[in-house]
Amino acid sequence: MILLLGGTTEGRRLAELLDEAHVPYVLSLAGRTSNPIVRGTVRTGGFGGADGLAAYLIGSAIEVVVDATHPFARTMSTNAAAACHQAGIPLVRLDRPGWSTHPLAHTWTWVDDHAAAAAAVLLLGASRVLLTVGRLHTLDYSPALDQLAVLARVAEPPSGDLPPTWRLLQARGPFTIQGEGHLLRSHRIDTLVTKDSGGEATAAKLAAAAEAGVRVVMVRRAGRGNGEAVDSVEAALAALAKFHPHVTQKSQGTL
Ligand code: NAP
């Protein structure tokens, strides 16, 4: 049995491919998204840290774990690495490529964390900001940016009140360059703050920002620990085939 730690487009896609190939797996979700679009066997909610996950792995006869969580889901990735080590189970880490090699990357202000991003926004003299750092970190920018006009775009609303000068925009990708350009111009945005999530669904804002002369503050990724690292769903399937014979045998038609 494969345990697939999901919460991303790639996790969902990998689950679909395993499902189509009739390879047994459990897709695990944190339970943060209301009505996630998924199929197959799904479990929801935390495991209770690395020890809880290790107990789950052993108790559920898991043979291999795929960490397909978001590149910024650091706690889950650290726990997955520790639990797999503890349980003696192989780990495949699916990390979609980030934007550090994007042709415009050298034009952005790169920072290590959200506190540094907020400080950079103030140093750059921004006044109208598009903030796309995810629901969990949106409010990290308050009180630092409370005096600025901030448009906070999130897929799910943050659990707290926004400062009076901020506006919430609830939207889920994929976004287009044209649509992002319109958003930046209509809100007269001068600075985009985002994180190096990678992925095609949200990359349009970077090209649109360049076209509109909007500066970009980018939060870097941190390392994600142990396991066999792969950067695509196809590479994850190939890695799984080494640990789980069903994948090679049954997914040939799918690949
Ligand atoms: P996190 O800080 O790394 O994880 C916090 C806790 O949530 C974990 O310790 C774990 O609880 C539980 N958890 C996380 N992912 C889980 C999963 N797939 N299955 C079961 N439990 C899980 O993660 P996060 O940044 O809060 O993100 C939560 C979920 O949203 C992740 O699955 C991630 O893929 C997805 N997501 C995150 C972002 C982002 O920017 N961070 C963006 C899009 C989607 P226990 O310790 O109790 O096991």
PDB file of C-alpha atoms and ligand atoms in Angstrom:
ATOM      1  CA  MET A   1       0.000   0.000   0.000  1.00  0.00           C
ATOM      2  CA  ILE A   2       1.241   3.487  -0.911  1.00  0.00           C
ATOM      3  CA  LEU A   3       0.628   6.488   1.346  1.00  0.00           C
ATOM      4  CA  LEU A   4       0.357   9.652  -0.741  1.00  0.00           C
ATOM      5  CA  LEU A   5       0.616  12.868   1.258  1.00  0.00           C
ATOM      6  CA  GLY A   6      -1.250  15.369  -0.896  1.00  0.00           C
ATOM      7  CA  GLY A   7      -2.755  18.836  -0.894  1.00  0.00           C
ATOM      8  CA  THR A   8      -1.353  19.851  -4.291  1.00  0.00           C
ATOM      9  CA  THR A   9      -2.281  19.573  -7.975  1.00  0.00           C
ATOM     10  CA  GLU A  10       0.565  17.076  -8.382  1.00  0.00           C
ATOM     11  CA  GLY A  11      -0.709  14.946  -5.498  1.00  0.00           C
ATOM     12  CA  ARG A  12      -4.171  14.882  -7.024  1.00  0.00           C
ATOM     13  CA  ARG A  13      -2.771  13.959 -10.448  1.00  0.00           C
ATOM     14  CA  LEU A  14      -0.630  11.174  -9.028  1.00  0.00           C
ATOM     15  CA  ALA A  15      -3.667   9.801  -7.169  1.00  0.00           C
ATOM     16  CA  GLU A  16      -5.639   9.819 -10.431  1.00  0.00           C
ATOM     17  CA  LEU A  17      -2.908   7.883 -12.239  1.00  0.00           C
ATOM     18  CA  LEU A  18      -2.606   5.323  -9.450  1.00  0.00           C
ATOM     19  CA  ASP A  19      -6.379   5.030  -9.391  1.00  0.00           C
ATOM     20  CA  GLU A  20      -6.558   4.444 -13.152  1.00  0.00           C
ATOM     21  CA  ALA A  21      -3.816   1.826 -12.875  1.00  0.00           C
ATOM     22  CA  HIS A  22      -5.643   0.101  -9.965  1.00  0.00           C
ATOM     23  CA  VAL A  23      -2.585   0.499  -7.742  1.00  0.00           C
ATOM     24  CA  PRO A  24      -3.602   0.514  -4.056  1.00  0.00           C
ATOM     25  CA  TYR A  25      -2.933   3.802  -2.258  1.00  0.00           C
ATOM     26  CA  VAL A  26      -4.316   6.071   0.431  1.00  0.00           C
ATOM     27  CA  LEU A  27      -4.384   9.801  -0.280  1.00  0.00           C
ATOM     28  CA  SER A  28      -3.881  11.830   2.886  1.00  0.00           C
ATOM     29  CA  LEU A  29      -5.099  15.423   3.121  1.00  0.00           C
ATOM     30  CA  ALA A  30      -4.647  17.909   5.936  1.00  0.00           C
ATOM     31  CA  GLY A  31      -8.331  18.839   5.720  1.00  0.00           C
ATOM     32  CA  ARG A  32      -7.757  22.558   5.164  1.00  0.00           C
ATOM     33  CA  THR A  33      -9.592  22.802   1.807  1.00  0.00           C
ATOM     34  CA  SER A  34     -13.350  22.691   1.815  1.00  0.00           C
ATOM     35  CA  ASN A  35     -14.694  20.244  -0.815  1.00  0.00           C
ATOM     36  CA  PRO A  36     -11.369  19.064  -2.282  1.00  0.00           C
ATOM     37  CA  ILE A  37     -11.701  17.471  -5.740  1.00  0.00           C
ATOM     38  CA  VAL A  38     -10.299  14.011  -5.180  1.00  0.00           C
ATOM     39  CA  ARG A  39     -11.055  10.408  -5.854  1.00  0.00           C
ATOM     40  CA  GLY A  40      -9.820   7.090  -4.518  1.00  0.00           C
ATOM     41  CA  THR A  41      -9.265   6.222  -0.867  1.00  0.00           C
ATOM     42  CA  VAL A  42      -8.847   9.390   1.153  1.00  0.00           C
ATOM     43  CA  ARG A  43      -8.014   9.993   4.798  1.00  0.00           C
ATOM     44  CA  THR A  44      -8.207  13.473   6.276  1.00  0.00           C
ATOM     45  CA  GLY A  45      -6.462  15.266   9.153  1.00  0.00           C
ATOM     46  CA  GLY A  46      -3.069  15.216  10.857  1.00  0.00           C
ATOM     47  CA  PHE A  47      -1.363  12.085  12.164  1.00  0.00           C
ATOM     48  CA  GLY A  48      -0.194  13.639  15.432  1.00  0.00           C
ATOM     49  CA  GLY A  49       3.381  14.518  14.490  1.00  0.00           C
ATOM     50  CA  ALA A  50       6.188  12.258  13.286  1.00  0.00           C
ATOM     51  CA  ASP A  51       5.544   9.601  15.957  1.00  0.00           C
ATOM     52  CA  GLY A  52       1.854   9.447  15.055  1.00  0.00           C
ATOM     53  CA  LEU A  53       2.708   9.090  11.390  1.00  0.00           C
ATOM     54  CA  ALA A  54       5.269   6.350  12.099  1.00  0.00           C
ATOM     55  CA  ALA A  55       2.606   4.428  14.057  1.00  0.00           C
ATOM     56  CA  TYR A  56       0.157   4.882  11.166  1.00  0.00           C
ATOM     57  CA  LEU A  57       2.719   3.626   8.627  1.00  0.00           C
ATOM     58  CA  ILE A  58       3.398   0.483  10.614  1.00  0.00           C
ATOM     59  CA  GLY A  59      -0.247  -0.111  11.589  1.00  0.00           C
ATOM     60  CA  SER A  60      -1.518   0.326   8.016  1.00  0.00           C
ATOM     61  CA  ALA A  61       1.201  -1.814   6.405  1.00  0.00           C
ATOM     62  CA  ILE A  62       2.384   1.084   4.249  1.00  0.00           C
ATOM     63  CA  GLU A  63       5.218   0.037   1.920  1.00  0.00           C
ATOM     64  CA  VAL A  64       6.263   3.431   0.543  1.00  0.00           C
ATOM     65  CA  VAL A  65       5.339   7.076   1.200  1.00  0.00           C
ATOM     66  CA  VAL A  66       5.129   9.808  -1.432  1.00  0.00           C
ATOM     67  CA  ASP A  67       5.405  13.310  -0.023  1.00  0.00           C
ATOM     68  CA  ALA A  68       3.495  15.368  -2.587  1.00  0.00           C
ATOM     69  CA  THR A  69       2.652  18.159  -0.157  1.00  0.00           C
ATOM     70  CA  HIS A  70       3.202  21.795  -1.071  1.00  0.00           C
ATOM     71  CA  PRO A  71       6.857  22.959  -1.222  1.00  0.00           C
ATOM     72  CA  PHE A  72       6.075  25.252   1.736  1.00  0.00           C
ATOM     73  CA  ALA A  73       4.420  22.540   3.878  1.00  0.00           C
ATOM     74  CA  ARG A  74       7.655  22.149   5.826  1.00  0.00           C
ATOM     75  CA  THR A  75       6.331  20.551   9.000  1.00  0.00           C
ATOM     76  CA  MET A  76       4.609  17.719   7.167  1.00  0.00           C
ATOM     77  CA  SER A  77       7.703  17.054   5.044  1.00  0.00           C
ATOM     78  CA  THR A  78       9.986  17.022   8.082  1.00  0.00           C
ATOM     79  CA  ASN A  79       7.588  14.668   9.879  1.00  0.00           C
ATOM     80  CA  ALA A  80       7.337  12.395   6.829  1.00  0.00           C
ATOM     81  CA  ALA A  81      11.125  12.097   6.633  1.00  0.00           C
ATOM     82  CA  ALA A  82      11.415  11.338  10.363  1.00  0.00           C
ATOM     83  CA  ALA A  83       8.523   8.848  10.395  1.00  0.00           C
ATOM     84  CA  CYS A  84       9.773   6.946   7.336  1.00  0.00           C
ATOM     85  CA  HIS A  85      13.221   6.724   8.906  1.00  0.00           C
ATOM     86  CA  GLN A  86      11.698   5.500  12.175  1.00  0.00           C
ATOM     87  CA  ALA A  87       9.492   2.910  10.433  1.00  0.00           C
ATOM     88  CA  GLY A  88      12.160   1.867   7.900  1.00  0.00           C
ATOM     89  CA  ILE A  89       9.908   2.756   4.961  1.00  0.00           C
ATOM     90  CA  PRO A  90      11.149   4.401   1.731  1.00  0.00           C
ATOM     91  CA  LEU A  91      10.123   7.984   0.969  1.00  0.00           C
ATOM     92  CA  VAL A  92       9.715   9.646  -2.421  1.00  0.00           C
ATOM     93  CA  ARG A  93       9.590  13.438  -2.281  1.00  0.00           C
ATOM     94  CA  LEU A  94       7.758  15.114  -5.146  1.00  0.00           C
ATOM     95  CA  ASP A  95       8.907  18.731  -5.322  1.00  0.00           C
ATOM     96  CA  ARG A  96       7.663  20.624  -8.337  1.00  0.00           C
ATOM     97  CA  PRO A  97      10.339  22.944  -9.741  1.00  0.00           C
ATOM     98  CA  GLY A  98      10.414  26.404  -8.211  1.00  0.00           C
ATOM     99  CA  TRP A  99      10.889  29.723  -9.973  1.00  0.00           C
ATOM    100  CA  SER A 100      14.550  30.297  -9.113  1.00  0.00           C
ATOM    101  CA  THR A 101      15.462  29.541 -12.744  1.00  0.00           C
ATOM    102  CA  HIS A 102      12.652  31.708 -14.167  1.00  0.00           C
ATOM    103  CA  PRO A 103      14.041  34.148 -16.777  1.00  0.00           C
ATOM    104  CA  LEU A 104      12.879  37.080 -14.611  1.00  0.00           C
ATOM    105  CA  ALA A 105      14.180  35.682 -11.297  1.00  0.00           C
ATOM    106  CA  HIS A 106      17.183  38.028 -11.242  1.00  0.00           C
ATOM    107  CA  THR A 107      14.837  41.036 -11.274  1.00  0.00           C
ATOM    108  CA  TRP A 108      13.017  40.016  -8.071  1.00  0.00           C
ATOM    109  CA  THR A 109      13.877  40.705  -4.435  1.00  0.00           C
ATOM    110  CA  TRP A 110      14.476  37.266  -2.847  1.00  0.00           C
ATOM    111  CA  VAL A 111      13.974  36.879   0.904  1.00  0.00           C
ATOM    112  CA  ASP A 112      14.181  33.967   3.335  1.00  0.00           C
ATOM    113  CA  ASP A 113      10.851  34.256   5.118  1.00  0.00           C
ATOM    114  CA  HIS A 114       7.662  36.261   5.479  1.00  0.00           C
ATOM    115  CA  ALA A 115       9.060  38.664   8.080  1.00  0.00           C
ATOM    116  CA  ALA A 116      11.880  39.539   5.688  1.00  0.00           C
ATOM    117  CA  ALA A 117       9.348  39.942   2.856  1.00  0.00           C
ATOM    118  CA  ALA A 118       7.316  42.452   4.871  1.00  0.00           C
ATOM    119  CA  ALA A 119      10.500  44.359   5.726  1.00  0.00           C
ATOM    120  CA  ALA A 120      11.511  44.374   2.038  1.00  0.00           C
ATOM    121  CA  VAL A 121       8.124  45.786   1.010  1.00  0.00           C
ATOM    122  CA  LEU A 122       8.613  48.714   3.394  1.00  0.00           C
ATOM    123  CA  LEU A 123      12.228  49.251   2.337  1.00  0.00           C
ATOM    124  CA  LEU A 124      11.192  49.316  -1.320  1.00  0.00           C
ATOM    125  CA  GLY A 125       8.688  52.086  -0.534  1.00  0.00           C
ATOM    126  CA  ALA A 126       5.672  50.127  -1.781  1.00  0.00           C
ATOM    127  CA  SER A 127       2.212  51.572  -1.329  1.00  0.00           C
ATOM    128  CA  ARG A 128      -0.141  49.208  -3.191  1.00  0.00           C
ATOM    129  CA  VAL A 129       0.601  45.528  -2.714  1.00  0.00           C
ATOM    130  CA  LEU A 130      -0.766  42.305  -4.137  1.00  0.00           C
ATOM    131  CA  LEU A 131      -0.153  39.670  -1.462  1.00  0.00           C
ATOM    132  CA  THR A 132      -0.348  36.026  -2.620  1.00  0.00           C
ATOM    133  CA  VAL A 133       1.349  34.022   0.132  1.00  0.00           C
ATOM    134  CA  GLY A 134      -1.486  31.668   1.072  1.00  0.00           C
ATOM    135  CA  ARG A 135      -4.173  31.740   3.740  1.00  0.00           C
ATOM    136  CA  LEU A 136      -1.889  30.652   6.584  1.00  0.00           C
ATOM    137  CA  HIS A 137       0.673  33.419   6.095  1.00  0.00           C
ATOM    138  CA  THR A 138      -1.427  36.353   4.897  1.00  0.00           C
ATOM    139  CA  LEU A 139      -1.829  37.790   8.382  1.00  0.00           C
ATOM    140  CA  ASP A 140       1.930  37.475   9.045  1.00  0.00           C
ATOM    141  CA  TYR A 141       2.136  40.771   7.112  1.00  0.00           C
ATOM    142  CA  SER A 142       0.035  42.579   9.712  1.00  0.00           C
ATOM    143  CA  PRO A 143       0.829  44.830  11.538  1.00  0.00           C
ATOM    144  CA  ALA A 144       3.914  45.570   9.378  1.00  0.00           C
ATOM    145  CA  LEU A 145       1.860  46.505   6.291  1.00  0.00           C
ATOM    146  CA  ASP A 146      -1.239  47.849   8.067  1.00  0.00           C
ATOM    147  CA  GLN A 147      -0.747  51.335   6.595  1.00  0.00           C
ATOM    148  CA  LEU A 148      -0.527  50.114   2.976  1.00  0.00           C
ATOM    149  CA  ALA A 149      -3.267  49.286   0.486  1.00  0.00           C
ATOM    150  CA  VAL A 150      -2.957  45.498   0.365  1.00  0.00           C
ATOM    151  CA  LEU A 151      -4.990  43.245  -1.892  1.00  0.00           C
ATOM    152  CA  ALA A 152      -4.714  39.805  -0.263  1.00  0.00           C
ATOM    153  CA  ARG A 153      -5.561  37.043  -2.717  1.00  0.00           C
ATOM    154  CA  VAL A 154      -6.257  33.637  -1.193  1.00  0.00           C
ATOM    155  CA  ALA A 155      -7.990  30.421  -2.243  1.00  0.00           C
ATOM    156  CA  GLU A 156      -9.568  30.130   1.208  1.00  0.00           C
ATOM    157  CA  PRO A 157     -10.107  33.083   3.602  1.00  0.00           C
ATOM    158  CA  PRO A 158      -7.626  33.556   6.468  1.00  0.00           C
ATOM    159  CA  SER A 159      -8.910  32.934   9.981  1.00  0.00           C
ATOM    160  CA  GLY A 160      -8.721  36.488  11.296  1.00  0.00           C
ATOM    161  CA  ASP A 161      -9.739  40.041  10.458  1.00  0.00           C
ATOM    162  CA  LEU A 162      -7.791  42.010   7.882  1.00  0.00           C
ATOM    163  CA  PRO A 163      -6.568  45.540   8.658  1.00  0.00           C
ATOM    164  CA  PRO A 164      -9.014  48.245   7.419  1.00  0.00           C
ATOM    165  CA  THR A 165      -6.795  49.270   4.484  1.00  0.00           C
ATOM    166  CA  TRP A 166      -6.632  45.712   3.130  1.00  0.00           C
ATOM    167  CA  ARG A 167      -9.019  43.966   0.753  1.00  0.00           C
ATOM    168  CA  LEU A 168      -9.591  40.248   0.430  1.00  0.00           C
ATOM    169  CA  LEU A 169      -9.858  38.615  -2.969  1.00  0.00           C
ATOM    170  CA  GLN A 170     -10.876  34.965  -2.886  1.00  0.00           C
ATOM    171  CA  ALA A 171      -9.800  33.213  -6.081  1.00  0.00           C
ATOM    172  CA  ARG A 172      -8.262  29.917  -7.104  1.00  0.00           C
ATOM    173  CA  GLY A 173      -5.939  29.383 -10.106  1.00  0.00           C
ATOM    174  CA  PRO A 174      -5.155  28.704 -12.822  1.00  0.00           C
ATOM    175  CA  PHE A 175      -4.708  32.371 -13.697  1.00  0.00           C
ATOM    176  CA  THR A 176      -3.858  33.886 -17.099  1.00  0.00           C
ATOM    177  CA  ILE A 177      -1.309  36.589 -17.901  1.00  0.00           C
ATOM    178  CA  GLN A 178      -4.088  38.737 -19.335  1.00  0.00           C
ATOM    179  CA  GLY A 179      -6.254  38.333 -16.229  1.00  0.00           C
ATOM    180  CA  GLU A 180      -3.339  38.982 -13.893  1.00  0.00           C
ATOM    181  CA  GLY A 181      -2.364  42.077 -15.879  1.00  0.00           C
ATOM    182  CA  HIS A 182      -5.893  43.407 -15.568  1.00  0.00           C
ATOM    183  CA  LEU A 183      -5.881  42.757 -11.809  1.00  0.00           C
ATOM    184  CA  LEU A 184      -2.536  44.538 -11.312  1.00  0.00           C
ATOM    185  CA  ARG A 185      -3.561  47.566 -13.383  1.00  0.00           C
ATOM    186  CA  SER A 186      -7.095  47.918 -12.025  1.00  0.00           C
ATOM    187  CA  HIS A 187      -5.807  47.931  -8.440  1.00  0.00           C
ATOM    188  CA  ARG A 188      -2.764  50.076  -9.385  1.00  0.00           C
ATOM    189  CA  ILE A 189      -0.490  47.522  -7.707  1.00  0.00           C
ATOM    190  CA  ASP A 190       3.183  48.542  -7.418  1.00  0.00           C
ATOM    191  CA  THR A 191       4.521  45.463  -5.574  1.00  0.00           C
ATOM    192  CA  LEU A 192       3.700  41.759  -5.716  1.00  0.00           C
ATOM    193  CA  VAL A 193       4.622  39.610  -2.715  1.00  0.00           C
ATOM    194  CA  THR A 194       4.594  35.877  -3.271  1.00  0.00           C
ATOM    195  CA  LYS A 195       6.496  32.692  -2.479  1.00  0.00           C
ATOM    196  CA  ASP A 196       8.491  30.331  -4.654  1.00  0.00           C
ATOM    197  CA  SER A 197       5.723  27.764  -4.984  1.00  0.00           C
ATOM    198  CA  GLY A 198       6.422  26.964  -8.627  1.00  0.00           C
ATOM    199  CA  GLY A 199       3.719  25.414 -10.788  1.00  0.00           C
ATOM    200  CA  GLU A 200       1.975  26.621 -13.905  1.00  0.00           C
ATOM    201  CA  ALA A 201      -1.345  27.525 -12.303  1.00  0.00           C
ATOM    202  CA  THR A 202       0.044  30.592 -10.531  1.00  0.00           C
ATOM    203  CA  ALA A 203       3.031  31.583 -12.699  1.00  0.00           C
ATOM    204  CA  ALA A 204       1.095  34.068 -14.870  1.00  0.00           C
ATOM    205  CA  LYS A 205       1.354  36.809 -12.231  1.00  0.00           C
ATOM    206  CA  LEU A 206       5.139  36.906 -12.667  1.00  0.00           C
ATOM    207  CA  ALA A 207       4.990  37.674 -16.394  1.00  0.00           C
ATOM    208  CA  ALA A 208       2.105  40.091 -15.824  1.00  0.00           C
ATOM    209  CA  ALA A 209       4.085  41.890 -13.101  1.00  0.00           C
ATOM    210  CA  ALA A 210       7.035  42.363 -15.473  1.00  0.00           C
ATOM    211  CA  GLU A 211       4.734  43.709 -18.185  1.00  0.00           C
ATOM    212  CA  ALA A 212       3.049  46.122 -15.774  1.00  0.00           C
ATOM    213  CA  GLY A 213       6.327  47.306 -14.167  1.00  0.00           C
ATOM    214  CA  VAL A 214       5.341  45.825 -10.805  1.00  0.00           C
ATOM    215  CA  ARG A 215       8.246  44.801  -8.555  1.00  0.00           C
ATOM    216  CA  VAL A 216       8.265  41.307  -7.057  1.00  0.00           C
ATOM    217  CA  VAL A 217       9.262  40.205  -3.565  1.00  0.00           C
ATOM    218  CA  MET A 218       9.752  36.415  -3.527  1.00  0.00           C
ATOM    219  CA  VAL A 219      10.001  34.195  -0.435  1.00  0.00           C
ATOM    220  CA  ARG A 220      12.576  31.430  -0.976  1.00  0.00           C
ATOM    221  CA  ARG A 221      11.954  27.732  -0.377  1.00  0.00           C
ATOM    222  CA  ALA A 222      13.766  25.941   2.403  1.00  0.00           C
ATOM    223  CA  GLY A 223      15.237  22.461   1.950  1.00  0.00           C
ATOM    224  CA  ARG A 224      12.753  19.625   2.464  1.00  0.00           C
ATOM    225  CA  GLY A 225      14.843  16.869   3.993  1.00  0.00           C
ATOM    226  CA  ASN A 226      15.387  13.226   3.109  1.00  0.00           C
ATOM    227  CA  GLY A 227      13.938  10.837   0.577  1.00  0.00           C
ATOM    228  CA  GLU A 228      14.328  10.276  -3.128  1.00  0.00           C
ATOM    229  CA  ALA A 229      13.654  13.656  -4.723  1.00  0.00           C
ATOM    230  CA  VAL A 230      11.674  13.819  -7.983  1.00  0.00           C
ATOM    231  CA  ASP A 231      10.264  16.880  -9.730  1.00  0.00           C
ATOM    232  CA  SER A 232       7.281  15.566 -11.690  1.00  0.00           C
ATOM    233  CA  VAL A 233       4.343  13.221 -11.366  1.00  0.00           C
ATOM    234  CA  GLU A 234       5.837  10.971 -14.053  1.00  0.00           C
ATOM    235  CA  ALA A 235       9.164  10.776 -12.202  1.00  0.00           C
ATOM    236  CA  ALA A 236       7.280   9.950  -8.989  1.00  0.00           C
ATOM    237  CA  LEU A 237       5.562   7.041 -10.737  1.00  0.00           C
ATOM    238  CA  ALA A 238       8.898   5.793 -12.051  1.00  0.00           C
ATOM    239  CA  ALA A 239      10.372   6.005  -8.535  1.00  0.00           C
ATOM    240  CA  LEU A 240       7.364   4.176  -7.087  1.00  0.00           C
ATOM    241  CA  ALA A 241       7.868   1.342  -9.556  1.00  0.00           C
ATOM    242  CA  LYS A 242      11.134   0.523  -7.777  1.00  0.00           C
ATOM    243  CA  PHE A 243       9.377   0.022  -4.464  1.00  0.00           C
ATOM    244  CA  HIS A 244       5.988  -1.181  -5.572  1.00  0.00           C
ATOM    245  CA  PRO A 245       5.831  -3.784  -8.374  1.00  0.00           C
ATOM    246  CA  HIS A 246       2.148  -3.066  -9.093  1.00  0.00           C
ATOM    247  CA  VAL A 247       3.087   0.366 -10.445  1.00  0.00           C
ATOM    248  CA  THR A 248       5.289  -0.976 -13.259  1.00  0.00           C
ATOM    249  CA  GLN A 249       2.941  -3.782 -14.073  1.00  0.00           C
ATOM    250  CA  LYS A 250      -0.306  -1.851 -14.048  1.00  0.00           C
ATOM    251  CA  SER A 251       0.566   1.702 -15.042  1.00  0.00           C
ATOM    252  CA  GLN A 252       2.226   0.937 -18.373  1.00  0.00           C
ATOM    253  CA  GLY A 253      -0.905   1.893 -20.283  1.00  0.00           C
ATOM    254  CA  THR A 254      -1.265   5.053 -18.206  1.00  0.00           C
ATOM    255  CA  LEU A 255       2.280   6.306 -18.790  1.00  0.00           C
TER     256      LEU A 255
HETATM  257  P1  NAP B   1       2.473  21.987   7.382  1.00  0.00           P
HETATM  258  O1  NAP B   1       2.651  23.234   8.149  1.00  0.00           O
HETATM  259  O2  NAP B   1       3.663  21.314   6.854  1.00  0.00           O
HETATM  260  O3  NAP B   1       1.650  20.918   8.218  1.00  0.00           O
HETATM  261  C1  NAP B   1       1.015  21.204   9.444  1.00  0.00           C
HETATM  262  C2  NAP B   1       0.353  19.935   9.951  1.00  0.00           C
HETATM  263  O4  NAP B   1      -0.785  19.623   9.140  1.00  0.00           O
HETATM  264  C3  NAP B   1       1.234  18.713   9.858  1.00  0.00           C
HETATM  265  O5  NAP B   1       2.132  18.638  10.944  1.00  0.00           O
HETATM  266  C4  NAP B   1       0.210  17.603   9.835  1.00  0.00           C
HETATM  267  O6  NAP B   1      -0.338  17.390  11.118  1.00  0.00           O
HETATM  268  C5  NAP B   1      -0.893  18.212   9.008  1.00  0.00           C
HETATM  269  N1  NAP B   1      -0.778  17.894   7.576  1.00  0.00           N
HETATM  270  C6  NAP B   1      -0.191  18.621   6.592  1.00  0.00           C
HETATM  271  N2  NAP B   1      -0.320  18.021   5.405  1.00  0.00           N
HETATM  272  C7  NAP B   1      -0.989  16.869   5.644  1.00  0.00           C
HETATM  273  C8  NAP B   1      -1.439  15.806   4.817  1.00  0.00           C
HETATM  274  N3  NAP B   1      -1.238  15.818   3.483  1.00  0.00           N
HETATM  275  N4  NAP B   1      -2.090  14.774   5.401  1.00  0.00           N
HETATM  276  C9  NAP B   1      -2.319  14.763   6.740  1.00  0.00           C
HETATM  277  N5  NAP B   1      -1.929  15.755   7.567  1.00  0.00           N
HETATM  278  C10 NAP B   1      -1.277  16.789   7.025  1.00  0.00           C
HETATM  279  O7  NAP B   1       1.494  22.215   6.151  1.00  0.00           O
HETATM  280  P2  NAP B   1       0.648  23.499   5.751  1.00  0.00           P
HETATM  281  O8  NAP B   1       1.577  24.496   5.164  1.00  0.00           O
HETATM  282  O9  NAP B   1      -0.217  23.847   6.929  1.00  0.00           O
HETATM  283  O10 NAP B   1      -0.228  22.893   4.581  1.00  0.00           O
HETATM  284  C11 NAP B   1      -1.318  22.027   4.882  1.00  0.00           C
HETATM  285  C12 NAP B   1      -1.701  21.276   3.620  1.00  0.00           C
HETATM  286  O11 NAP B   1      -2.053  22.226   2.616  1.00  0.00           O
HETATM  287  C13 NAP B   1      -0.567  20.426   3.070  1.00  0.00           C
HETATM  288  O12 NAP B   1      -1.066  19.138   2.795  1.00  0.00           O
HETATM  289  C14 NAP B   1      -0.119  21.134   1.812  1.00  0.00           C
HETATM  290  O13 NAP B   1       0.203  20.222   0.775  1.00  0.00           O
HETATM  291  C15 NAP B   1      -1.328  21.977   1.439  1.00  0.00           C
HETATM  292  N6  NAP B   1      -0.944  23.277   0.870  1.00  0.00           N
HETATM  293  C16 NAP B   1      -0.074  24.074   1.534  1.00  0.00           C
HETATM  294  C17 NAP B   1       0.302  25.281   0.971  1.00  0.00           C
HETATM  295  C18 NAP B   1       1.306  26.170   1.651  1.00  0.00           C
HETATM  296  O14 NAP B   1       1.631  27.202   1.062  1.00  0.00           O
HETATM  297  N7  NAP B   1       1.819  25.841   2.810  1.00  0.00           N
HETATM  298  C19 NAP B   1      -0.242  25.676  -0.257  1.00  0.00           C
HETATM  299  C20 NAP B   1      -1.148  24.831  -0.900  1.00  0.00           C
HETATM  300  C21 NAP B   1      -1.493  23.634  -0.317  1.00  0.00           C
HETATM  301  P3  NAP B   1       0.234  16.258  12.117  1.00  0.00           P
HETATM  302  O15 NAP B   1       1.549  16.766  12.611  1.00  0.00           O
HETATM  303  O16 NAP B   1      -0.816  16.138  13.152  1.00  0.00           O
HETATM  304  O17 NAP B   1       0.406  15.001  11.302  1.00  0.00           O
END
